[in-house]
Amino acid sequence: MSSTPGSSGLILDEGLLWEKGKKGRRGFSMPVRDVDESPLPEGLEGDPPDLPELCEVDVVRHYTRLSQWNFGLDTGMYPLGSCTMKYNPKTNERQASLPGFIGAHPLLPDALCQGLLRIIWETGACLSEITGMDETSLQPSAGAHGELTGMLLIHAYHEHNGARKSKIIVPDTAHGTNPASAALCGYTPVPVKSNDRGVMDPEAVEAVMDENVAGIMITNPNTLGFFEENIHRIAEIVHGGGGLVYCDGANMNAVMGAVKMGHIGVDVMHLNLHKTFSTPHGGGGPGSGPVAVKKHLSPFLPVPRVVRREDGGFRMSSEFPLSIGKVLAFHGSVGVIIKAYSYIRSMGPGLADASRLAVLNANYLMARLKGILHLPYDRPCMHECVFSDSFQKDHGVTTLDIAKRLMDYGFHPPTVYFPLVVSGAIMIEPTETESRENLDEFVLALETIVREAVENPALLHSAPSLSKVRRLDEVTAARKPCLAG
Ligand SMILES: Cc1ncc(COP(=O)(O)O)c(C=O)c1O
């Protein structure tokens, strides 16, 4: 522990537990021994492990202080565009933590985990219903993993039909993982520029469509926060040329109960349960990226699959000879699936209201902020709105400065410098769980920051000034992370 008092007010300094330990300190009291001491069996003597000796209060304060250096969804508004960082109801965590689920071993025979198999089966059915698709696999463990699975399904489909194709069309408003997933599957991504409304033109797709195109990957709503309004016509063009339509449905939080992708030409799509369905996206996992398909792609879905037996029970089955095989061990990210199930069942038709509110909140922020931040696409948005720093640049203030200064006002920064189609992008996704008061406070903070950008830009250059860790050299922080002290 440092020898100087905590330097950030109530955000206290904290050293390593090893530095805190004192010989003889205990977190428990053993009863007085009432039997004779007996030596350890031969081979077990020797030096004890080098563990710090601590009392309970040391340990509790250590971890509580560390948690206070962080900012989470339970702390405040987290408008990280493209990540749908909404508040996740605690009841869903509780269901996923029920002892029967936590204690279930992944190798349990089907007969001993019927409840779990039923939840997996029913969650798949709910997601198929929400998306308008025919069948859903819950195996993939992340959005990008779902994309790769979807690409493998498209490849398997074409191969089965004797077609060899080499290209996937990817618009410039797609999520960054889309072209990477296509390339990982061996396809060459073919870029398509969006139009001045921030969406794809059917003519632009037509221009690159040929017999070598295996499909198109459409992020919908896209990374500018717009619904791809021409998707139906685009799907006709791609299908007409022998290709399939993949939808990156990670932004489903904007359209639940309003749009069924399966009804507007999509053949295969993924969802991010760890955005829309009650698991936060940040934190590095675990996640779940289910893949939903129309009937013609069902035979290729990963195995093993949960299938319903004739007696109403469930079993895992690998009897699908055209399957692409396994993409993850065991049953998928079970904890995340249970939370999604609990969320869907407890929300019911309210899922549509959640989407409506997410869209309303984003449009409210867009309308309130468009005078003070540059809005490159000035039209109603879906779940997120994208600004740029071009008004502030004259004062030498950049997107990064604005984002860092927001931390001093108690907000997690928005996503910055993404999507790439907007230079200096500031991408704000408030989600449905923020109240009008929270949104107004966020607007007030940004109004103050843009005033500071004119009157005292140095304040912004040195921000954040109230956090435990100040402005980092982000490249060094990523390349040489210092995780201790
Ligand atoms: C639209 C979109 N697609 C795909 C992904 C990738 O998901 P994951 O980070 O789980 O791989 C994300 C993640 O934010 C996303 O926003």
XYZ file of N, CA and C in Angstrom, residues 121-307:
561
model
N -34.124 -25.273 -25.395
C -35.071 -25.486 -26.502
C -36.069 -24.331 -26.590
N -36.626 -23.955 -25.431
C -37.647 -22.890 -25.441
C -37.039 -21.531 -25.785
N -35.797 -21.293 -25.335
C -35.155 -20.012 -25.676
C -34.962 -19.934 -27.190
N -34.530 -21.051 -27.790
C -34.376 -21.082 -29.259
C -35.701 -20.769 -29.932
N -36.783 -21.381 -29.416
C -38.109 -21.157 -30.027
C -38.528 -19.688 -29.877
N -38.256 -19.104 -28.703
C -38.620 -17.680 -28.496
C -37.841 -16.795 -29.461
N -36.545 -17.083 -29.627
C -35.732 -16.233 -30.506
C -36.176 -16.388 -31.963
N -36.580 -17.607 -32.340
C -37.086 -17.801 -33.705
C -38.350 -16.965 -33.893
N -39.192 -16.942 -32.881
C -40.434 -16.166 -32.957
C -40.123 -14.662 -33.051
N -39.195 -14.196 -32.218
C -38.863 -12.762 -32.201
C -38.276 -12.316 -33.541
N -37.503 -13.206 -34.175
C -36.811 -12.818 -35.417
C -37.592 -13.195 -36.681
N -38.625 -14.045 -36.532
C -39.362 -14.511 -37.712
C -38.593 -15.548 -38.497
N -37.675 -16.250 -37.811
C -36.900 -17.296 -38.488
C -37.484 -18.659 -38.086
N -36.928 -19.752 -38.664
C -37.527 -21.066 -38.421
C -36.833 -21.867 -37.319
N -35.523 -21.714 -37.196
C -34.812 -22.495 -36.177
C -33.595 -21.724 -35.700
N -33.244 -21.935 -34.427
C -32.142 -21.164 -33.841
C -31.170 -22.090 -33.133
N -29.876 -21.874 -33.365
C -28.844 -22.593 -32.611
C -28.278 -21.661 -31.552
N -28.184 -22.186 -30.324
C -27.659 -21.359 -29.229
C -26.192 -21.663 -28.950
N -25.533 -22.333 -29.887
C -24.141 -22.719 -29.614
C -23.122 -21.570 -29.645
N -23.153 -20.675 -30.633
C -22.075 -19.673 -30.713
C -21.984 -18.823 -29.442
N -20.769 -18.452 -29.075
C -20.583 -17.806 -27.776
C -20.356 -16.306 -27.866
N -20.473 -15.711 -29.047
C -20.321 -14.251 -29.173
C -20.939 -13.829 -30.502
N -21.072 -12.513 -30.691
C -21.626 -12.028 -31.945
C -20.760 -12.443 -33.127
N -19.459 -12.188 -33.015
C -18.561 -12.511 -34.128
C -18.526 -14.021 -34.370
N -18.672 -14.788 -33.296
C -18.703 -16.244 -33.427
C -19.978 -16.670 -34.182
N -21.076 -15.972 -33.907
C -22.327 -16.223 -34.640
C -22.158 -15.887 -36.118
N -21.453 -14.781 -36.385
C -21.228 -14.397 -37.792
C -20.432 -15.482 -38.521
N -19.378 -15.948 -37.867
C -18.562 -16.989 -38.508
C -19.416 -18.240 -38.742
N -20.223 -18.588 -37.746
C -21.116 -19.748 -37.904
C -22.047 -19.528 -39.095
N -22.596 -18.324 -39.196
C -23.497 -17.997 -40.312
C -22.785 -18.118 -41.656
N -21.543 -17.652 -41.698
C -20.769 -17.768 -42.952
C -20.542 -19.241 -43.297
N -20.257 -20.057 -42.262
C -20.042 -21.493 -42.503
C -21.330 -22.144 -43.018
N -22.472 -21.664 -42.508
C -23.764 -22.210 -42.970
C -23.989 -21.859 -44.445
N -23.682 -20.622 -44.792
C -23.856 -20.188 -46.187
C -22.936 -21.018 -47.090
N -21.702 -21.221 -46.608
C -20.745 -22.006 -47.398
C -21.248 -23.442 -47.572
N -21.740 -24.030 -46.466
C -22.225 -25.421 -46.530
C -23.415 -25.539 -47.488
N -24.277 -24.521 -47.443
C -25.469 -24.531 -48.314
C -25.061 -24.536 -49.789
N -24.157 -23.618 -50.149
C -23.734 -23.535 -51.557
C -23.014 -24.816 -51.980
N -22.167 -25.303 -51.076
C -21.410 -26.521 -51.419
C -22.365 -27.681 -51.661
N -23.376 -27.788 -50.798
C -24.362 -28.861 -50.929
C -25.090 -28.753 -52.281
N -25.268 -27.528 -52.730
C -25.964 -27.329 -54.012
C -25.006 -27.289 -55.202
N -23.767 -27.681 -54.949
C -22.783 -27.783 -56.037
C -22.297 -26.449 -56.561
N -22.436 -25.372 -55.760
C -21.991 -24.058 -56.239
C -20.714 -23.635 -55.512
N -19.750 -23.119 -56.244
C -18.527 -22.602 -55.619
C -18.551 -21.081 -55.753
N -18.567 -20.404 -54.625
C -18.649 -18.935 -54.658
C -17.575 -18.355 -53.738
N -17.114 -17.157 -54.060
C -15.923 -16.670 -53.357
C -16.084 -15.318 -52.667
N -17.242 -14.646 -52.852
C -17.317 -13.263 -52.350
C -18.542 -13.043 -51.445
N -18.362 -12.120 -50.511
C -19.493 -11.676 -49.670
C -19.540 -10.148 -49.754
N -20.708 -9.620 -50.043
C -20.867 -8.156 -50.099
C -21.040 -7.627 -48.667
N -20.267 -6.588 -48.339
C -20.365 -5.999 -46.996
C -20.406 -4.470 -47.129
N -21.516 -3.842 -46.729
C -21.588 -2.375 -46.834
C -20.661 -1.682 -45.821
N -20.369 -0.393 -46.079
C -19.458 0.331 -45.170
C -20.119 0.682 -43.839
N -21.407 0.418 -43.705
C -22.093 0.674 -42.436
C -22.263 -0.613 -41.621
N -21.564 -1.675 -42.041
C -21.629 -2.940 -41.288
C -20.741 -2.842 -40.061
N -21.013 -3.688 -39.084
C -20.115 -3.752 -37.939
C -18.758 -4.284 -38.400
N -17.689 -3.831 -37.736
C -16.335 -4.183 -38.169
C -16.053 -5.681 -38.194
N -16.778 -6.432 -37.351
C -16.531 -7.878 -37.326
C -17.056 -8.568 -38.590
N -17.986 -7.924 -39.318
C -18.616 -8.604 -40.471
C -17.608 -8.987 -41.555
N -16.835 -8.012 -42.088
C -15.862 -8.416 -43.123
C -14.824 -9.396 -42.573
N -14.485 -9.251 -41.286
C -13.495 -10.161 -40.692
C -14.038 -11.587 -40.668
N -15.322 -11.741 -40.314
C -15.911 -13.085 -40.256
C -15.988 -13.702 -41.645
N -16.335 -12.867 -42.643
C -16.410 -13.377 -44.020
C -15.018 -13.845 -44.457
N -14.003 -13.029 -44.151
C -12.638 -13.370 -44.561
C -12.150 -14.631 -43.838
N -12.517 -14.751 -42.555
C -12.088 -15.923 -41.768
C -12.647 -17.207 -42.369
N -13.807 -17.079 -43.016
C -14.427 -18.251 -43.637
C -13.884 -18.471 -45.056
N -12.948 -17.628 -45.473
C -12.328 -17.821 -46.787
C -12.948 -16.982 -47.888
N -13.941 -16.160 -47.563
C -14.575 -15.310 -48.570
C -13.826 -13.984 -48.701
N -13.928 -13.379 -49.887
C -13.386 -12.032 -50.081
C -14.520 -11.036 -49.852
N -14.359 -10.144 -48.854
C -15.420 -9.152 -48.650
C -15.393 -8.104 -49.770
N -16.568 -7.787 -50.317
C -16.671 -6.769 -51.371
C -17.383 -5.558 -50.775
N -16.670 -4.430 -50.611
C -17.305 -3.281 -49.945
C -18.332 -2.575 -50.827
N -19.366 -2.041 -50.174
C -20.375 -1.220 -50.881
C -20.571 0.052 -50.068
N -20.530 1.191 -50.748
C -20.687 2.478 -50.055
C -22.161 2.742 -49.742
N -22.400 3.306 -48.578
C -23.782 3.701 -48.249
C -24.078 5.044 -48.933
N -25.364 5.398 -49.009
C -25.734 6.660 -49.677
C -25.783 7.825 -48.683
N -26.254 8.981 -49.123
C -26.214 10.138 -48.216
C -27.295 10.076 -47.135
N -28.139 9.049 -47.175
C -29.081 8.814 -46.056
C -28.492 7.829 -45.052
N -27.273 7.344 -45.335
C -26.608 6.438 -44.393
C -27.064 4.998 -44.527
N -27.681 4.647 -45.675
C -28.125 3.259 -45.899
C -27.677 2.812 -47.296
N -27.874 1.516 -47.586
C -27.453 0.994 -48.889
C -28.501 1.258 -49.969
N -27.999 1.598 -51.147
C -28.863 1.709 -52.325
C -28.922 0.357 -53.021
N -30.110 -0.080 -53.464
C -30.187 -1.349 -54.214
C -29.281 -1.330 -55.443
N -29.174 -0.156 -56.104
C -28.346 -0.076 -57.329
C -26.885 -0.375 -57.014
N -26.427 0.053 -55.841
C -25.010 -0.177 -55.475
C -24.765 -1.674 -55.291
N -25.770 -2.376 -54.774
C -25.636 -3.828 -54.581
C -25.686 -4.523 -55.945
N -26.612 -4.065 -56.764
C -26.759 -4.643 -58.102
C -25.433 -4.554 -58.877
N -24.732 -3.437 -58.679
C -23.503 -3.190 -59.441
C -22.399 -4.201 -59.108
N -22.419 -4.749 -57.888
C -21.338 -5.690 -57.530
C -21.818 -7.146 -57.494
N -23.109 -7.344 -57.773
C -23.680 -8.701 -57.699
C -23.258 -9.520 -58.930
N -22.698 -10.694 -58.714
C -22.448 -11.612 -59.836
C -22.532 -13.046 -59.330
N -22.250 -14.026 -60.196
C -22.474 -15.432 -59.820
C -21.464 -15.929 -58.772
N -20.386 -15.137 -58.510
C -19.420 -15.540 -57.482
C -19.786 -15.046 -56.092
N -20.868 -14.276 -56.003
C -21.262 -13.731 -54.700
C -22.061 -14.785 -53.924
N -21.517 -15.178 -52.756
C -22.200 -16.173 -51.918
C -23.318 -15.539 -51.112
N -23.179 -14.235 -50.835
C -24.219 -13.586 -50.040
C -23.839 -12.171 -49.676
N -24.704 -11.571 -48.865
C -24.466 -10.203 -48.383
C -24.608 -10.214 -46.863
N -23.800 -9.410 -46.190
C -23.912 -9.296 -44.722
C -24.406 -7.898 -44.403
N -25.611 -7.815 -43.874
C -26.209 -6.500 -43.613
C -26.383 -6.324 -42.107
N -25.728 -5.342 -41.541
C -25.986 -5.002 -40.141
C -27.245 -4.142 -40.126
N -28.288 -4.632 -39.446
C -29.577 -3.937 -39.503
C -30.302 -3.969 -38.160
N -30.568 -2.806 -37.549
C -30.169 -1.473 -37.936
C -28.641 -1.354 -38.011
N -28.171 -0.441 -38.869
C -26.740 -0.406 -39.147
C -25.966 0.418 -38.115
N -24.668 0.546 -38.348
C -23.832 1.197 -37.323
C -23.983 2.717 -37.312
N -24.773 3.282 -38.236
C -25.101 4.706 -38.127
C -26.407 4.887 -37.355
N -26.996 3.753 -36.969
C -28.258 3.822 -36.223
C -29.468 3.918 -37.145
N -29.328 3.517 -38.416
C -30.455 3.584 -39.350
C -30.917 2.196 -39.764
N -32.231 2.103 -39.993
C -32.785 0.859 -40.510
C -32.495 0.793 -42.006
N -32.003 -0.348 -42.458
C -31.704 -0.505 -43.891
C -33.037 -0.615 -44.629
N -33.551 0.555 -45.027
C -34.922 0.629 -45.533
C -35.120 -0.072 -46.883
N -34.001 -0.367 -47.584
C -34.130 -1.037 -48.890
C -33.843 -2.527 -48.802
N -33.864 -3.077 -47.612
C -33.401 -4.460 -47.431
C -34.229 -5.453 -48.263
N -35.516 -5.174 -48.377
C -36.375 -6.114 -49.099
C -35.938 -6.216 -50.560
N -35.749 -5.065 -51.192
C -35.326 -5.031 -52.616
C -33.910 -5.614 -52.763
N -33.046 -5.286 -51.797
C -31.661 -5.791 -51.847
C -31.668 -7.322 -51.755
N -32.530 -7.850 -50.886
C -32.632 -9.312 -50.748
C -33.086 -9.930 -52.075
N -34.007 -9.274 -52.752
C -34.463 -9.803 -54.060
C -33.303 -9.875 -55.047
N -32.477 -8.818 -55.047
C -31.335 -8.764 -55.981
C -30.345 -9.889 -55.666
N -30.035 -10.039 -54.372
C -29.037 -11.048 -53.980
C -29.588 -12.455 -54.241
N -30.815 -12.687 -53.873
C -31.425 -14.008 -54.124
C -31.484 -14.286 -55.625
N -31.827 -13.267 -56.386
C -31.926 -13.415 -57.846
C -30.600 -13.838 -58.461
N -29.491 -13.426 -57.834
C -28.161 -13.792 -58.339
C -27.632 -15.068 -57.716
N -28.444 -15.765 -56.921
C -28.020 -17.041 -56.333
C -27.326 -16.891 -54.986
N -27.379 -15.705 -54.384
C -26.729 -15.502 -53.082
C -27.722 -15.579 -51.926
N -27.199 -15.540 -50.694
C -28.043 -15.566 -49.499
C -27.857 -14.266 -48.711
N -28.842 -13.975 -47.855
C -28.792 -12.724 -47.092
C -28.528 -13.029 -45.628
N -27.401 -12.490 -45.123
C -27.050 -12.607 -43.704
C -27.394 -11.287 -43.033
N -28.061 -11.351 -41.895
C -28.324 -10.119 -41.134
C -27.563 -10.177 -39.823
N -26.713 -9.178 -39.584
C -26.118 -8.999 -38.260
C -27.211 -8.354 -37.422
N -27.827 -9.163 -36.552
C -28.958 -8.689 -35.755
C -28.562 -8.293 -34.349
N -27.286 -7.937 -34.171
C -26.826 -7.568 -32.819
C -27.521 -6.306 -32.318
N -28.086 -5.514 -33.244
C -28.791 -4.298 -32.827
C -30.305 -4.518 -32.718
N -30.695 -5.739 -32.450
C -32.118 -6.103 -32.369
C -32.842 -5.308 -31.280
N -32.084 -4.729 -30.339
C -32.727 -3.969 -29.270
C -33.602 -2.829 -29.818
N -33.343 -2.442 -31.071
C -34.115 -1.342 -31.654
C -35.432 -1.800 -32.266
N -35.552 -3.087 -32.574
C -36.703 -3.488 -33.418
C -37.493 -4.699 -32.911
N -37.247 -5.110 -31.645
C -37.999 -6.274 -31.131
C -39.500 -5.982 -31.186
N -40.234 -6.933 -31.705
C -41.691 -6.772 -31.750
C -42.145 -5.855 -32.871
N -41.203 -5.252 -33.594
C -41.579 -4.353 -34.696
C -41.209 -4.965 -36.042
N -40.042 -5.605 -36.111
C -39.581 -6.145 -37.394
C -39.163 -7.594 -37.210
N -39.644 -8.460 -38.070
C -39.185 -9.855 -38.095
C -38.298 -9.988 -39.316
N -37.014 -10.151 -39.080
C -36.060 -10.168 -40.197
C -36.381 -11.299 -41.189
N -36.915 -12.400 -40.657
C -37.248 -13.524 -41.534
C -38.346 -13.186 -42.527
N -39.074 -12.099 -42.285
C -40.174 -11.725 -43.191
C -39.725 -10.716 -44.245
N -38.476 -10.255 -44.144
C -38.044 -9.221 -45.111
C -36.831 -9.694 -45.913
N -36.708 -11.022 -46.055
C -35.715 -11.542 -46.998
C -34.448 -12.103 -46.395
N -34.360 -12.101 -45.050
C -33.128 -12.601 -44.422
C -33.155 -14.131 -44.348
N -32.024 -14.776 -44.695
C -31.925 -16.243 -44.635
C -31.298 -16.710 -43.330
N -30.358 -15.912 -42.827
C -29.623 -16.317 -41.622
C -29.181 -15.060 -40.894
N -29.240 -15.115 -39.567
C -28.851 -13.936 -38.787
C -28.339 -14.369 -37.415
N -27.631 -13.459 -36.757
C -27.285 -13.746 -35.362
C -27.831 -12.640 -34.474
N -27.942 -12.961 -33.192
C -28.331 -11.982 -32.176
C -27.207 -11.938 -31.143
N -27.086 -10.842 -30.448
C -26.168 -10.808 -29.301
C -27.010 -10.856 -28.032
N -27.084 -12.035 -27.388
C -27.824 -12.082 -26.121
C -27.172 -11.127 -25.123
N -25.829 -10.971 -25.254
C -25.093 -10.086 -24.345
C -25.136 -8.636 -24.824
N -26.216 -8.232 -25.429
C -26.511 -6.818 -25.641
C -27.996 -6.658 -25.317
N -28.815 -7.365 -26.090
C -30.259 -7.147 -26.044
C -30.943 -7.893 -24.904
N -30.431 -9.077 -24.550
C -31.220 -9.975 -23.702
C -30.615 -10.201 -22.308
N -30.295 -9.082 -21.660
C -30.012 -9.091 -20.223
C -28.653 -9.632 -19.782
N -27.664 -9.531 -20.641
C -26.282 -9.698 -20.178
C -25.523 -8.501 -20.733
N -24.712 -7.821 -19.912
C -23.998 -6.662 -20.471
C -22.934 -7.082 -21.477
N -22.686 -6.212 -22.446
C -21.731 -6.545 -23.493
C -20.292 -6.390 -23.028
N -20.035 -5.411 -22.153
C -18.659 -5.152 -21.729
C -18.157 -6.244 -20.808
N -16.889 -6.161 -20.469
C -16.372 -7.063 -19.444
C -15.744 -8.323 -19.985
N -15.784 -8.519 -21.275
C -15.036 -9.638 -21.845
C -15.709 -10.982 -21.749
N -16.980 -11.031 -21.454
C -17.694 -12.302 -21.537
C -18.130 -12.813 -20.189
N -18.835 -13.954 -20.141
C -19.209 -14.761 -21.290
C -20.348 -14.113 -22.079
N -20.452 -14.501 -23.343
C -21.522 -13.983 -24.188
C -22.241 -15.122 -24.876
N -23.154 -14.746 -25.762
C -23.859 -15.757 -26.536
C -24.380 -15.109 -27.821
N -24.059 -15.708 -28.947
C -24.460 -15.145 -30.256
C -25.261 -16.139 -31.065
N -26.504 -16.457 -30.624
C -27.320 -17.457 -31.334
C -27.483 -17.137 -32.811
N -27.575 -18.195 -33.606
C -27.772 -18.033 -35.047
C -29.141 -18.598 -35.420
N -29.943 -17.757 -36.077
C -31.293 -18.176 -36.480
C -31.329 -18.291 -37.997
N -32.010 -19.323 -38.487
C -32.025 -19.565 -39.937
C -33.446 -19.850 -40.439
N -33.615 -19.674 -41.751
C -34.829 -20.138 -42.404
C -34.650 -21.630 -42.718
N -35.763 -22.262 -43.045
C -35.799 -23.736 -43.194
C -34.696 -24.299 -44.088
N -34.405 -23.601 -45.212
C -33.443 -24.177 -46.161
C -32.034 -24.268 -45.594
N -31.758 -23.567 -44.472
C -30.425 -23.664 -43.867
C -30.413 -24.549 -42.618
N -31.581 -24.961 -42.150
C -31.675 -25.780 -40.928
C -30.772 -27.018 -40.936
N -30.726 -27.771 -42.055
C -29.947 -29.019 -42.008
C -28.475 -28.800 -41.680
N -27.988 -27.563 -41.886
C -26.554 -27.321 -41.728
C -26.189 -26.798 -40.338
N -27.192 -26.505 -39.505
C -26.928 -25.924 -38.174
C -25.982 -26.804 -37.358
N -25.261 -26.192 -36.392
C -24.314 -26.963 -35.580
C -24.986 -28.100 -34.805
N -24.202 -29.107 -34.478
C -24.639 -30.200 -33.588
C -23.727 -30.213 -32.368
N -24.130 -30.834 -31.275
C -25.426 -31.462 -31.053
C -26.518 -30.412 -30.848
N -27.760 -30.816 -31.177
C -28.903 -29.923 -31.010
C -29.849 -30.492 -29.963
N -30.544 -29.613 -29.273
C -31.571 -30.079 -28.349
C -32.814 -30.361 -29.178
N -33.308 -31.602 -29.136
C -34.534 -31.919 -29.875
C -35.593 -32.448 -28.912
